Amino acid sequence: MEDIALCPKFEAAFELLGKRWTGLIIRVMLQGRRRFSDISGMIPHLSDRMLVERLKELEAAEIVTRHVYPDMPIRVEYELTMKGQELAPVLDQVQEWANKWYQTLHH
Amino acid sequence: MEDIALCPKFEAAFELLGKRWTGLIIRVMLQGRRRFSDISGMIPHLSDRMLVERLKELEAAEIVTRHVYPDMPIRVEYELTMKGQELAPVLDQVQEWANKWYQTLHH
């Protein structure tokens, strides 16, 4: 049984994307630049603490960038990088699969 | 900010697929029916205990079926269901994205 060239990239990408809420956060941000409160407002049950954590991970993975505006009070907006936007087909495929098979999806 | 119809199916599917090793296990099984030792042999660092757990989850989610042959000793093989096989495009998209962006993927 040859050990097919199992790709660490594949596993790393899956792990990053598979974290709880990450898929939804990226999907919300595919609609454009968002403030923290916009994102948290659109995802019920997502705590602010968890959103802070996920945004940090996504920034570290260069999937999200943060824009800080020196208004009073300062304004912070989050945006998907090109790398983040190119996740759209992945999310679409997951949605398509889930739509077809959802009723048999068990928790 | 309208609360776009955020799809629990989407989140559930992402969570299921995003669990550590699940993507790789499905990818290995896309090549056909496999025995436990085949799967574990093809995925370095994956413990048997973890593989047992993941296969149980995938069976519960009807992504994998188990075939037991009354040989001596009995033989057990695992196979993707249609639902499991239709994950191929999702895995392909993740691989494509990871290939392009991998060098900027941070852990």
PDB file of C-alpha atoms in Angstrom:
ATOM      1  CA  MET A   1       0.000   0.000   0.000  1.00  0.00           C
ATOM      2  CA  GLU A   2       2.061   2.957  -1.230  1.00  0.00           C
ATOM      3  CA  ASP A   3       1.853   5.894   1.168  1.00  0.00           C
ATOM      4  CA  ILE A   4       0.267   8.327  -1.264  1.00  0.00           C
ATOM      5  CA  ALA A   5       1.890  11.741  -0.973  1.00  0.00           C
ATOM      6  CA  LEU A   6      -0.436  12.908   1.766  1.00  0.00           C
ATOM      7  CA  CYS A   7      -0.265  16.606   1.720  1.00  0.00           C
ATOM      8  CA  PRO A   8       0.417  18.492   4.973  1.00  0.00           C
ATOM      9  CA  LYS A   9      -0.993  21.559   3.250  1.00  0.00           C
ATOM     10  CA  PHE A  10      -4.286  19.750   2.743  1.00  0.00           C
ATOM     11  CA  GLU A  11      -4.459  18.749   6.399  1.00  0.00           C
ATOM     12  CA  ALA A  12      -3.378  22.192   7.622  1.00  0.00           C
ATOM     13  CA  ALA A  13      -5.963  23.935   5.434  1.00  0.00           C
ATOM     14  CA  PHE A  14      -8.714  21.582   6.564  1.00  0.00           C
ATOM     15  CA  GLU A  15      -7.856  22.084  10.198  1.00  0.00           C
ATOM     16  CA  LEU A  16      -7.820  25.852   9.838  1.00  0.00           C
ATOM     17  CA  LEU A  17     -11.140  25.952   7.989  1.00  0.00           C
ATOM     18  CA  GLY A  18     -12.792  23.333  10.102  1.00  0.00           C
ATOM     19  CA  LYS A  19     -12.520  25.188  13.367  1.00  0.00           C
ATOM     20  CA  ARG A  20     -15.895  25.997  14.852  1.00  0.00           C
ATOM     21  CA  TRP A  21     -17.409  29.191  13.317  1.00  0.00           C
ATOM     22  CA  THR A  22     -14.544  29.810  10.878  1.00  0.00           C
ATOM     23  CA  GLY A  23     -16.558  28.763   7.830  1.00  0.00           C
ATOM     24  CA  LEU A  24     -19.454  31.021   8.785  1.00  0.00           C
ATOM     25  CA  ILE A  25     -17.205  33.978   9.604  1.00  0.00           C
ATOM     26  CA  ILE A  26     -15.498  33.749   6.216  1.00  0.00           C
ATOM     27  CA  ARG A  27     -18.836  33.411   4.493  1.00  0.00           C
ATOM     28  CA  VAL A  28     -20.154  36.576   6.168  1.00  0.00           C
ATOM     29  CA  MET A  29     -16.969  38.431   5.210  1.00  0.00           C
ATOM     30  CA  LEU A  30     -17.242  37.377   1.577  1.00  0.00           C
ATOM     31  CA  GLN A  31     -19.862  40.115   1.331  1.00  0.00           C
ATOM     32  CA  GLY A  32     -17.258  42.814   1.935  1.00  0.00           C
ATOM     33  CA  ARG A  33     -15.533  44.772   4.650  1.00  0.00           C
ATOM     34  CA  ARG A  34     -17.178  44.321   8.051  1.00  0.00           C
ATOM     35  CA  ARG A  35     -16.944  45.776  11.533  1.00  0.00           C
ATOM     36  CA  PHE A  36     -16.685  43.429  14.498  1.00  0.00           C
ATOM     37  CA  SER A  37     -20.261  44.165  15.543  1.00  0.00           C
ATOM     38  CA  ASP A  38     -21.508  43.478  11.994  1.00  0.00           C
ATOM     39  CA  ILE A  39     -19.948  40.021  11.978  1.00  0.00           C
ATOM     40  CA  SER A  40     -21.092  39.086  15.472  1.00  0.00           C
ATOM     41  CA  GLY A  41     -24.560  40.456  14.694  1.00  0.00           C
ATOM     42  CA  MET A  42     -24.925  38.149  11.716  1.00  0.00           C
ATOM     43  CA  ILE A  43     -23.873  34.941  13.442  1.00  0.00           C
ATOM     44  CA  PRO A  44     -26.227  33.993  16.263  1.00  0.00           C
ATOM     45  CA  HIS A  45     -24.684  32.123  19.234  1.00  0.00           C
ATOM     46  CA  LEU A  46     -21.148  33.229  18.344  1.00  0.00           C
ATOM     47  CA  SER A  47     -19.599  34.823  21.452  1.00  0.00           C
ATOM     48  CA  ASP A  48     -17.450  37.952  21.137  1.00  0.00           C
ATOM     49  CA  ARG A  49     -14.600  36.134  22.875  1.00  0.00           C
ATOM     50  CA  MET A  50     -14.707  33.365  20.239  1.00  0.00           C
ATOM     51  CA  LEU A  51     -14.947  35.881  17.384  1.00  0.00           C
ATOM     52  CA  VAL A  52     -11.882  37.736  18.708  1.00  0.00           C
ATOM     53  CA  GLU A  53      -9.992  34.422  18.789  1.00  0.00           C
ATOM     54  CA  ARG A  54     -11.051  33.373  15.279  1.00  0.00           C
ATOM     55  CA  LEU A  55     -10.244  36.787  13.794  1.00  0.00           C
ATOM     56  CA  LYS A  56      -6.767  36.604  15.340  1.00  0.00           C
ATOM     57  CA  GLU A  57      -6.193  33.151  13.808  1.00  0.00           C
ATOM     58  CA  LEU A  58      -7.472  34.322  10.437  1.00  0.00           C
ATOM     59  CA  GLU A  59      -5.246  37.386  10.566  1.00  0.00           C
ATOM     60  CA  ALA A  60      -2.230  35.190  11.431  1.00  0.00           C
ATOM     61  CA  ALA A  61      -3.095  32.953   8.476  1.00  0.00           C
ATOM     62  CA  GLU A  62      -3.302  36.060   6.256  1.00  0.00           C
ATOM     63  CA  ILE A  63      -6.916  35.299   5.375  1.00  0.00           C
ATOM     64  CA  VAL A  64      -8.195  38.502   7.017  1.00  0.00           C
ATOM     65  CA  THR A  65      -6.728  41.992   7.318  1.00  0.00           C
ATOM     66  CA  ARG A  66      -7.669  44.657   9.863  1.00  0.00           C
ATOM     67  CA  HIS A  67      -8.155  48.344   8.977  1.00  0.00           C
ATOM     68  CA  VAL A  68      -7.971  50.854  11.834  1.00  0.00           C
ATOM     69  CA  TYR A  69      -9.407  54.336  11.218  1.00  0.00           C
ATOM     70  CA  PRO A  70      -8.281  57.148  13.588  1.00  0.00           C
ATOM     71  CA  ASP A  71     -11.846  58.411  14.083  1.00  0.00           C
ATOM     72  CA  MET A  72     -13.152  59.286  17.521  1.00  0.00           C
ATOM     73  CA  PRO A  73     -13.733  56.605  18.756  1.00  0.00           C
ATOM     74  CA  ILE A  74     -11.376  54.726  16.482  1.00  0.00           C
ATOM     75  CA  ARG A  75     -13.086  52.502  13.935  1.00  0.00           C
ATOM     76  CA  VAL A  76     -11.829  48.982  13.080  1.00  0.00           C
ATOM     77  CA  GLU A  77     -12.927  47.035  10.034  1.00  0.00           C
ATOM     78  CA  TYR A  78     -12.040  43.532   8.898  1.00  0.00           C
ATOM     79  CA  GLU A  79     -11.650  42.420   5.316  1.00  0.00           C
ATOM     80  CA  LEU A  80     -10.802  39.188   3.510  1.00  0.00           C
ATOM     81  CA  THR A  81      -7.466  39.129   1.723  1.00  0.00           C
ATOM     82  CA  MET A  82      -7.253  37.684  -1.805  1.00  0.00           C
ATOM     83  CA  LYS A  83      -6.324  34.416  -0.125  1.00  0.00           C
ATOM     84  CA  GLY A  84      -9.507  34.650   1.952  1.00  0.00           C
ATOM     85  CA  GLN A  85     -11.711  35.539  -0.999  1.00  0.00           C
ATOM     86  CA  GLU A  86     -10.398  32.537  -2.910  1.00  0.00           C
ATOM     87  CA  LEU A  87     -12.052  30.320  -0.316  1.00  0.00           C
ATOM     88  CA  ALA A  88     -15.422  31.099  -1.872  1.00  0.00           C
ATOM     89  CA  PRO A  89     -15.423  27.951  -4.071  1.00  0.00           C
ATOM     90  CA  VAL A  90     -14.608  25.788  -1.031  1.00  0.00           C
ATOM     91  CA  LEU A  91     -17.517  27.267   0.899  1.00  0.00           C
ATOM     92  CA  ASP A  92     -19.806  26.893  -2.104  1.00  0.00           C
ATOM     93  CA  GLN A  93     -18.913  23.214  -2.435  1.00  0.00           C
ATOM     94  CA  VAL A  94     -19.543  22.610   1.273  1.00  0.00           C
ATOM     95  CA  GLN A  95     -22.898  24.391   1.003  1.00  0.00           C
ATOM     96  CA  GLU A  96     -23.868  22.369  -2.063  1.00  0.00           C
ATOM     97  CA  TRP A  97     -22.962  19.091  -0.361  1.00  0.00           C
ATOM     98  CA  ALA A  98     -24.715  20.087   2.867  1.00  0.00           C
ATOM     99  CA  ASN A  99     -27.864  21.155   1.010  1.00  0.00           C
ATOM    100  CA  LYS A 100     -28.079  17.816  -0.718  1.00  0.00           C
ATOM    101  CA  TRP A 101     -27.259  15.640   2.234  1.00  0.00           C
ATOM    102  CA  TYR A 102     -28.283  17.749   5.205  1.00  0.00           C
ATOM    103  CA  GLN A 103     -31.296  15.768   6.350  1.00  0.00           C
ATOM    104  CA  THR A 104     -28.996  12.792   6.888  1.00  0.00           C
ATOM    105  CA  LEU A 105     -26.393  14.881   8.736  1.00  0.00           C
ATOM    106  CA  HIS A 106     -26.213  13.750  12.363  1.00  0.00           C
ATOM    107  CA  HIS A 107     -24.626  15.688  15.216  1.00  0.00           C
TER     108      HIS A 107
ATOM    109  CA  MET B   1     -27.679  44.553   8.729  1.00  0.00           C
ATOM    110  CA  GLU B   2     -30.046  41.801   7.708  1.00  0.00           C
ATOM    111  CA  ASP B   3     -29.231  38.470   9.332  1.00  0.00           C
ATOM    112  CA  ILE B   4     -28.579  36.518   6.135  1.00  0.00           C
ATOM    113  CA  ALA B   5     -30.123  33.061   6.331  1.00  0.00           C
ATOM    114  CA  LEU B   6     -27.063  31.480   7.930  1.00  0.00           C
ATOM    115  CA  CYS B   7     -27.375  27.870   7.245  1.00  0.00           C
ATOM    116  CA  PRO B   8     -27.029  25.417  10.174  1.00  0.00           C
ATOM    117  CA  LYS B   9     -26.337  22.733   7.567  1.00  0.00           C
ATOM    118  CA  PHE B  10     -23.327  24.701   6.370  1.00  0.00           C
ATOM    119  CA  GLU B  11     -21.975  25.037   9.886  1.00  0.00           C
ATOM    120  CA  ALA B  12     -22.702  21.405  10.746  1.00  0.00           C
ATOM    121  CA  ALA B  13     -21.012  20.153   7.582  1.00  0.00           C
ATOM    122  CA  PHE B  14     -17.978  22.329   8.174  1.00  0.00           C
ATOM    123  CA  GLU B  15     -17.649  21.165  11.747  1.00  0.00           C
ATOM    124  CA  LEU B  16     -17.918  17.530  10.740  1.00  0.00           C
ATOM    125  CA  LEU B  17     -15.370  17.853   7.940  1.00  0.00           C
ATOM    126  CA  GLY B  18     -13.048  20.098   9.865  1.00  0.00           C
ATOM    127  CA  LYS B  19     -12.326  17.660  12.640  1.00  0.00           C
ATOM    128  CA  ARG B  20      -8.679  16.701  12.803  1.00  0.00           C
ATOM    129  CA  TRP B  21      -7.826  13.887  10.308  1.00  0.00           C
ATOM    130  CA  THR B  22     -11.335  13.650   8.836  1.00  0.00           C
ATOM    131  CA  GLY B  23     -10.366  15.284   5.536  1.00  0.00           C
ATOM    132  CA  LEU B  24      -7.388  12.958   5.103  1.00  0.00           C
ATOM    133  CA  ILE B  25      -9.348   9.844   6.052  1.00  0.00           C
ATOM    134  CA  ILE B  26     -12.032  10.642   3.494  1.00  0.00           C
ATOM    135  CA  ARG B  27      -9.419  11.365   0.894  1.00  0.00           C
ATOM    136  CA  VAL B  28      -7.722   8.006   1.432  1.00  0.00           C
ATOM    137  CA  MET B  29     -11.102   6.244   1.241  1.00  0.00           C
ATOM    138  CA  LEU B  30     -11.982   7.955  -2.057  1.00  0.00           C
ATOM    139  CA  GLN B  31      -9.661   5.394  -3.604  1.00  0.00           C
ATOM    140  CA  GLY B  32     -12.025   2.557  -2.693  1.00  0.00           C
ATOM    141  CA  ARG B  33     -12.818   0.078   0.049  1.00  0.00           C
ATOM    142  CA  ARG B  34     -10.177  -0.039   2.761  1.00  0.00           C
ATOM    143  CA  ARG B  35      -9.325  -2.095   5.820  1.00  0.00           C
ATOM    144  CA  PHE B  36      -8.551  -0.329   9.078  1.00  0.00           C
ATOM    145  CA  SER B  37      -4.845  -1.126   8.765  1.00  0.00           C
ATOM    146  CA  ASP B  38      -4.777   0.206   5.190  1.00  0.00           C
ATOM    147  CA  ILE B  39      -6.171   3.570   6.301  1.00  0.00           C
ATOM    148  CA  SER B  40      -3.940   3.889   9.341  1.00  0.00           C
ATOM    149  CA  GLY B  41      -0.932   2.792   7.283  1.00  0.00           C
ATOM    150  CA  MET B  42      -1.483   5.602   4.793  1.00  0.00           C
ATOM    151  CA  ILE B  43      -1.836   8.408   7.319  1.00  0.00           C
ATOM    152  CA  PRO B  44       1.333   8.914   9.357  1.00  0.00           C
ATOM    153  CA  HIS B  45       0.877  10.157  12.959  1.00  0.00           C
ATOM    154  CA  LEU B  46      -2.795   9.119  13.058  1.00  0.00           C
ATOM    155  CA  SER B  47      -3.309   6.944  16.160  1.00  0.00           C
ATOM    156  CA  ASP B  48      -5.535   3.870  15.989  1.00  0.00           C
ATOM    157  CA  ARG B  49      -7.619   5.256  18.846  1.00  0.00           C
ATOM    158  CA  MET B  50      -8.290   8.453  16.846  1.00  0.00           C
ATOM    159  CA  LEU B  51      -9.050   6.506  13.672  1.00  0.00           C
ATOM    160  CA  VAL B  52     -11.602   4.357  15.550  1.00  0.00           C
ATOM    161  CA  GLU B  53     -13.262   7.546  16.826  1.00  0.00           C
ATOM    162  CA  ARG B  54     -13.346   9.236  13.411  1.00  0.00           C
ATOM    163  CA  LEU B  55     -14.692   6.130  11.656  1.00  0.00           C
ATOM    164  CA  LYS B  56     -17.499   5.930  14.245  1.00  0.00           C
ATOM    165  CA  GLU B  57     -18.409   9.587  13.630  1.00  0.00           C
ATOM    166  CA  LEU B  58     -18.313   9.088   9.866  1.00  0.00           C
ATOM    167  CA  GLU B  59     -20.479   5.988  10.155  1.00  0.00           C
ATOM    168  CA  ALA B  60     -22.986   7.897  12.310  1.00  0.00           C
ATOM    169  CA  ALA B  61     -23.045  10.661   9.690  1.00  0.00           C
ATOM    170  CA  GLU B  62     -23.647   8.006   7.001  1.00  0.00           C
ATOM    171  CA  ILE B  63     -20.469   9.008   5.164  1.00  0.00           C
ATOM    172  CA  VAL B  64     -18.834   5.609   5.716  1.00  0.00           C
ATOM    173  CA  THR B  65     -20.234   2.067   5.825  1.00  0.00           C
ATOM    174  CA  ARG B  66     -18.622  -0.967   7.425  1.00  0.00           C
ATOM    175  CA  HIS B  67     -18.548  -4.413   5.779  1.00  0.00           C
ATOM    176  CA  VAL B  68     -17.877  -7.411   8.036  1.00  0.00           C
ATOM    177  CA  TYR B  69     -16.833 -10.674   6.385  1.00  0.00           C
ATOM    178  CA  PRO B  70     -17.223 -13.881   8.446  1.00  0.00           C
ATOM    179  CA  ASP B  71     -13.738 -15.111   7.531  1.00  0.00           C
ATOM    180  CA  MET B  72     -11.406 -16.574  10.156  1.00  0.00           C
ATOM    181  CA  PRO B  73     -10.384 -14.144  11.588  1.00  0.00           C
ATOM    182  CA  ILE B  74     -13.302 -11.935  10.574  1.00  0.00           C
ATOM    183  CA  ARG B  75     -12.414  -9.252   8.071  1.00  0.00           C
ATOM    184  CA  VAL B  76     -13.778  -5.682   8.290  1.00  0.00           C
ATOM    185  CA  GLU B  77     -13.651  -3.180   5.464  1.00  0.00           C
ATOM    186  CA  TYR B  78     -14.751   0.438   5.326  1.00  0.00           C
ATOM    187  CA  GLU B  79     -16.227   2.165   2.323  1.00  0.00           C
ATOM    188  CA  LEU B  80     -17.511   5.645   1.485  1.00  0.00           C
ATOM    189  CA  THR B  81     -21.228   5.918   0.903  1.00  0.00           C
ATOM    190  CA  MET B  82     -22.512   7.972  -2.042  1.00  0.00           C
ATOM    191  CA  LYS B  83     -22.761  10.859   0.414  1.00  0.00           C
ATOM    192  CA  GLY B  84     -19.092  10.358   1.270  1.00  0.00           C
ATOM    193  CA  GLN B  85     -17.972  10.072  -2.329  1.00  0.00           C
ATOM    194  CA  GLU B  86     -19.736  13.344  -3.161  1.00  0.00           C
ATOM    195  CA  LEU B  87     -17.284  15.094  -0.858  1.00  0.00           C
ATOM    196  CA  ALA B  88     -14.605  14.710  -3.531  1.00  0.00           C
ATOM    197  CA  PRO B  89     -15.203  18.201  -5.013  1.00  0.00           C
ATOM    198  CA  VAL B  90     -14.952  19.754  -1.531  1.00  0.00           C
ATOM    199  CA  LEU B  91     -11.632  18.032  -0.942  1.00  0.00           C
ATOM    200  CA  ASP B  92     -10.394  19.006  -4.394  1.00  0.00           C
ATOM    201  CA  GLN B  93     -11.237  22.669  -3.746  1.00  0.00           C
ATOM    202  CA  VAL B  94      -9.448  22.607  -0.400  1.00  0.00           C
ATOM    203  CA  GLN B  95      -6.399  21.006  -2.035  1.00  0.00           C
ATOM    204  CA  GLU B  96      -6.395  23.566  -4.840  1.00  0.00           C
ATOM    205  CA  TRP B  97      -6.617  26.467  -2.375  1.00  0.00           C
ATOM    206  CA  ALA B  98      -3.955  24.948  -0.110  1.00  0.00           C
ATOM    207  CA  ASN B  99      -1.588  24.332  -3.037  1.00  0.00           C
ATOM    208  CA  LYS B 100      -1.838  27.948  -4.107  1.00  0.00           C
ATOM    209  CA  TRP B 101      -1.607  29.527  -0.672  1.00  0.00           C
ATOM    210  CA  TYR B 102       0.209  26.924   1.367  1.00  0.00           C
ATOM    211  CA  GLN B 103       3.504  28.750   1.850  1.00  0.00           C
ATOM    212  CA  THR B 104       1.606  31.516   3.635  1.00  0.00           C
ATOM    213  CA  LEU B 105      -0.328  29.077   5.842  1.00  0.00           C
ATOM    214  CA  HIS B 106       0.730  29.535   9.457  1.00  0.00           C
ATOM    215  CA  HIS B 107       0.016  27.101  12.277  1.00  0.00           C
TER     216      HIS B 107
END
